[in-house]
Amino acid sequence: MSANMIPILWEATWQTIYMVVVSGLIGTALGLPLGVFLATSKRGELLSAPVTNSALGLVVNALRSIPFIILVVAIIPFTRMIAGTSIGTTAAIVPLTLAAAPFIARIVETAIREVDGGLIEAARAMGATPGQIIAKVLLPEALPGIVLGLTLAIVSLIGYSAMVGAVGGEGLGDLGIRYGYQRFMPDVMLAVVIILIVLVQGVQSFGEWIARRLDHRAAKDRGL
């Protein structure tokens, strides 16, 4: 690979990181409360609102059912309204966020539902409010599972960020298509693939490390 490709590769890597980090943060900000609500709002639960729960569940399922590349194209007018353009890294954050938020919501919902129901009953018996039970019981107990789920979401976003390169989203996917495929430069394609693997491996290892540190049951097993 020629030396003049190094800065281009470096810039594309940072564009990918920018897209993944920003869409991951916004997706978590949207998906976390949504997931908490989905996990606690069925009939007879802490925030009982079964009709709203069903309606939001349908929306989440609908968004998760759309293949990402179709979602990117289908919401181009919405992306243009939010970002002012449908091309570039900032524009790509819109579909990435819309793909991440419902995914994260289901991850959070699943993690919370795995919390021992006895803890909730004990908190209720001590007079805790629903908000206190969520903040001081459910979220802390579910945190290791949520972190592992968020790790999975970030890994998926790295893959999605490469897909948006096919529709002008820039980043490593765009670089791989324009140089690796269209200009037939296999060394560039190989470099893109290696960088993506390193990013995924780094995120996965870091996420697992954080989850182990937060898991108090594993900490007890380690004698901490």
Short mmCIF file of C-alpha atoms in Angstrom, two decimals:
data_model
loop_
_atom_site.label_atom_id
_atom_site.label_comp_id
_atom_site.label_asym_id
_atom_site.label_seq_id
_atom_site.Cartn_x
_atom_site.Cartn_y
_atom_site.Cartn_z
CA MET A 1 0.00 0.00 0.00
CA SER A 2 1.37 3.40 -0.98
CA ALA A 3 2.36 5.90 1.69
CA ASN A 4 -0.21 8.44 0.53
CA MET A 5 -2.98 6.01 1.50
CA ILE A 6 -2.00 6.09 5.19
CA PRO A 7 -3.58 9.50 5.97
CA ILE A 8 -6.72 8.50 4.04
CA LEU A 9 -6.95 5.26 5.98
CA TRP A 10 -6.38 7.11 9.25
CA GLU A 11 -9.10 9.65 8.46
CA ALA A 12 -11.56 6.89 7.51
CA THR A 13 -10.82 5.08 10.77
CA TRP A 14 -11.63 8.19 12.81
CA GLN A 15 -14.78 8.76 10.77
CA THR A 16 -15.91 5.24 11.65
CA ILE A 17 -15.10 5.74 15.34
CA TYR A 18 -16.96 9.07 15.31
CA MET A 19 -20.07 7.51 13.76
CA VAL A 20 -20.07 4.54 16.12
CA VAL A 21 -19.40 6.53 19.31
CA VAL A 22 -21.97 9.28 18.66
CA SER A 23 -24.71 6.94 17.43
CA GLY A 24 -23.94 4.55 20.32
CA LEU A 25 -24.29 7.34 22.88
CA ILE A 26 -27.51 8.73 21.40
CA GLY A 27 -28.89 5.21 20.88
CA THR A 28 -28.18 4.39 24.53
CA ALA A 29 -29.77 7.65 25.70
CA LEU A 30 -32.92 6.67 23.80
CA GLY A 31 -32.84 2.91 24.27
CA LEU A 32 -32.04 2.75 28.00
CA PRO A 33 -35.19 4.48 29.32
CA LEU A 34 -37.26 2.78 26.64
CA GLY A 35 -35.93 -0.63 27.70
CA VAL A 36 -36.57 0.12 31.38
CA PHE A 37 -40.14 1.10 30.55
CA LEU A 38 -40.72 -2.02 28.43
CA ALA A 39 -39.41 -4.19 31.27
CA THR A 40 -41.56 -2.61 33.98
CA SER A 41 -44.81 -1.57 32.32
CA LYS A 42 -46.71 -4.75 31.58
CA ARG A 43 -49.93 -5.36 33.47
CA GLY A 44 -49.35 -5.60 37.22
CA GLU A 45 -45.71 -4.47 37.06
CA LEU A 46 -44.04 -1.46 38.65
CA LEU A 47 -45.11 1.09 36.01
CA SER A 48 -48.17 -0.81 34.78
CA ALA A 49 -49.24 0.65 31.40
CA PRO A 50 -50.05 -2.37 29.22
CA VAL A 51 -51.50 -0.45 26.26
CA THR A 52 -48.50 1.86 25.98
CA ASN A 53 -46.20 -1.10 26.50
CA SER A 54 -47.80 -2.98 23.61
CA ALA A 55 -47.70 0.07 21.32
CA LEU A 56 -44.03 0.77 22.03
CA GLY A 57 -43.24 -2.92 21.67
CA LEU A 58 -44.75 -2.90 18.18
CA VAL A 59 -42.70 0.16 17.19
CA VAL A 60 -39.50 -1.42 18.51
CA ASN A 61 -40.20 -4.68 16.70
CA ALA A 62 -41.01 -2.84 13.47
CA LEU A 63 -37.75 -0.89 13.54
CA ARG A 64 -35.77 -4.04 14.32
CA SER A 65 -37.45 -5.90 11.45
CA ILE A 66 -36.19 -3.52 8.77
CA PRO A 67 -32.85 -4.55 7.20
CA PHE A 68 -30.33 -1.81 7.93
CA ILE A 69 -29.42 -0.99 4.34
CA ILE A 70 -33.14 -0.55 3.52
CA LEU A 71 -33.60 1.60 6.62
CA VAL A 72 -30.76 3.87 5.47
CA VAL A 73 -32.44 4.45 2.10
CA ALA A 74 -36.01 4.63 3.40
CA ILE A 75 -35.33 7.43 5.88
CA ILE A 76 -33.24 9.64 3.59
CA PRO A 77 -35.81 12.50 3.79
CA PHE A 78 -35.79 12.23 7.60
CA THR A 79 -31.98 12.12 7.64
CA ARG A 80 -31.87 15.22 5.42
CA MET A 81 -34.31 16.99 7.75
CA ILE A 82 -32.20 16.19 10.84
CA ALA A 83 -28.66 16.54 9.48
CA GLY A 84 -29.26 18.89 6.55
CA THR A 85 -27.79 16.30 4.17
CA SER A 86 -28.04 12.60 3.51
CA ILE A 87 -24.34 12.14 2.72
CA GLY A 88 -21.37 12.07 5.09
CA THR A 89 -20.52 10.84 8.55
CA THR A 90 -22.89 13.15 10.44
CA ALA A 91 -25.79 12.13 8.21
CA ALA A 92 -24.92 8.47 8.73
CA ILE A 93 -25.40 8.89 12.48
CA VAL A 94 -29.18 9.27 11.98
CA PRO A 95 -29.87 5.77 10.57
CA LEU A 96 -27.22 4.27 12.85
CA THR A 97 -29.00 5.74 15.88
CA LEU A 98 -32.40 4.55 14.66
CA ALA A 99 -30.99 1.06 14.28
CA ALA A 100 -29.22 1.11 17.65
CA ALA A 101 -31.97 2.52 19.91
CA PRO A 102 -34.57 -0.31 19.57
CA PHE A 103 -31.82 -2.92 19.72
CA ILE A 104 -30.48 -1.43 22.95
CA ALA A 105 -34.03 -1.13 24.35
CA ARG A 106 -34.58 -4.88 23.95
CA ILE A 107 -31.16 -5.60 25.47
CA VAL A 108 -31.97 -3.48 28.53
CA GLU A 109 -35.43 -5.04 28.82
CA THR A 110 -33.98 -8.55 28.72
CA ALA A 111 -31.28 -7.74 31.29
CA ILE A 112 -33.79 -6.23 33.70
CA ARG A 113 -36.20 -9.15 33.38
CA GLU A 114 -33.40 -11.48 34.47
CA VAL A 115 -33.14 -9.73 37.85
CA ASP A 116 -34.39 -11.90 40.71
CA GLY A 117 -38.03 -11.03 41.43
CA GLY A 118 -37.40 -11.59 45.13
CA LEU A 119 -35.27 -8.45 45.24
CA ILE A 120 -38.16 -6.40 43.88
CA GLU A 121 -40.58 -7.84 46.43
CA ALA A 122 -38.10 -7.18 49.23
CA ALA A 123 -37.71 -3.57 48.10
CA ARG A 124 -41.48 -3.18 47.91
CA ALA A 125 -41.86 -4.60 51.41
CA MET A 126 -39.45 -1.93 52.67
CA GLY A 127 -41.63 0.79 51.14
CA ALA A 128 -39.45 1.68 48.12
CA THR A 129 -41.17 3.60 45.33
CA PRO A 130 -41.11 2.28 41.73
CA GLY A 131 -38.48 4.87 40.84
CA GLN A 132 -36.28 3.81 43.77
CA ILE A 133 -36.67 0.13 42.87
CA ILE A 134 -35.61 0.84 39.28
CA ALA A 135 -32.68 3.08 40.24
CA LYS A 136 -31.38 1.16 43.28
CA VAL A 137 -32.32 -2.45 42.55
CA LEU A 138 -33.09 -3.22 38.91
CA LEU A 139 -30.44 -1.16 37.12
CA PRO A 140 -27.53 -2.04 39.46
CA GLU A 141 -28.41 -5.74 39.36
CA ALA A 142 -28.85 -5.74 35.58
CA LEU A 143 -25.79 -3.60 34.88
CA PRO A 144 -23.36 -6.42 33.90
CA GLY A 145 -25.91 -7.79 31.43
CA ILE A 146 -26.62 -4.30 30.09
CA VAL A 147 -22.90 -3.67 29.56
CA LEU A 148 -22.49 -6.94 27.67
CA GLY A 149 -25.54 -6.06 25.59
CA LEU A 150 -24.20 -2.58 24.84
CA THR A 151 -20.93 -4.19 23.79
CA LEU A 152 -22.86 -6.32 21.32
CA ALA A 153 -24.69 -3.21 20.09
CA ILE A 154 -21.43 -1.31 19.53
CA VAL A 155 -19.98 -4.26 17.62
CA SER A 156 -23.10 -4.29 15.44
CA LEU A 157 -22.77 -0.53 14.88
CA ILE A 158 -19.21 -1.03 13.63
CA GLY A 159 -20.59 -3.41 11.02
CA TYR A 160 -23.45 -1.06 10.16
CA SER A 161 -21.04 1.89 9.84
CA ALA A 162 -19.23 -0.06 7.13
CA MET A 163 -22.56 -0.60 5.32
CA VAL A 164 -23.38 3.12 5.18
CA GLY A 165 -20.22 3.53 3.14
CA ALA A 166 -22.22 2.03 0.26
CA VAL A 167 -24.54 5.08 0.27
CA GLY A 168 -22.03 7.87 0.86
CA GLY A 169 -21.60 7.47 4.60
CA GLU A 170 -17.79 7.76 4.47
CA GLY A 171 -15.62 5.87 6.96
CA LEU A 172 -13.88 2.53 6.47
CA GLY A 173 -16.77 1.00 4.51
CA ASP A 174 -16.67 3.83 1.99
CA LEU A 175 -12.89 3.52 1.71
CA GLY A 176 -13.08 -0.23 1.16
CA ILE A 177 -15.70 0.17 -1.58
CA ARG A 178 -14.08 3.11 -3.42
CA TYR A 179 -10.48 1.94 -3.28
CA GLY A 180 -10.57 -1.75 -2.45
CA TYR A 181 -13.43 -2.71 -4.79
CA GLN A 182 -13.93 -0.02 -7.46
CA ARG A 183 -10.20 0.72 -7.97
CA PHE A 184 -9.22 -2.89 -7.34
CA MET A 185 -6.72 -2.22 -4.54
CA PRO A 186 -6.79 -5.43 -2.46
CA ASP A 187 -4.16 -4.10 -0.06
CA VAL A 188 -6.50 -1.27 0.93
CA MET A 189 -9.39 -3.70 1.34
CA LEU A 190 -7.20 -5.93 3.51
CA ALA A 191 -6.15 -2.97 5.66
CA VAL A 192 -9.82 -1.96 6.11
CA VAL A 193 -10.79 -5.48 7.15
CA ILE A 194 -7.89 -5.72 9.61
CA ILE A 195 -8.78 -2.37 11.20
CA LEU A 196 -12.44 -3.43 11.55
CA ILE A 197 -11.37 -6.70 13.20
CA VAL A 198 -9.11 -4.82 15.62
CA LEU A 199 -11.92 -2.39 16.48
CA VAL A 200 -14.41 -5.22 17.11
CA GLN A 201 -11.92 -7.22 19.16
CA GLY A 202 -10.99 -4.18 21.23
CA VAL A 203 -14.61 -3.25 21.95
CA GLN A 204 -15.55 -6.85 22.80
CA SER A 205 -12.61 -7.34 25.18
CA PHE A 206 -13.16 -3.99 26.88
CA GLY A 207 -16.89 -4.62 27.28
CA GLU A 208 -16.31 -8.06 28.80
CA TRP A 209 -13.72 -6.62 31.19
CA ILE A 210 -16.11 -3.89 32.35
CA ALA A 211 -18.94 -6.43 32.81
CA ARG A 212 -16.71 -8.68 34.93
CA ARG A 213 -15.75 -5.74 37.14
CA LEU A 214 -19.42 -4.83 37.65
CA ASP A 215 -20.64 -8.36 38.36
CA HIS A 216 -20.64 -8.56 42.16
CA ARG A 217 -21.43 -12.29 42.03
CA ALA A 218 -18.27 -12.94 40.01
CA ALA A 219 -16.39 -10.62 42.38
CA LYS A 220 -17.50 -12.74 45.33
CA ASP A 221 -16.26 -15.85 43.53
CA ARG A 222 -12.90 -14.13 43.11
CA GLY A 223 -12.89 -13.27 46.82
CA LEU A 224 -13.06 -9.51 46.22
#
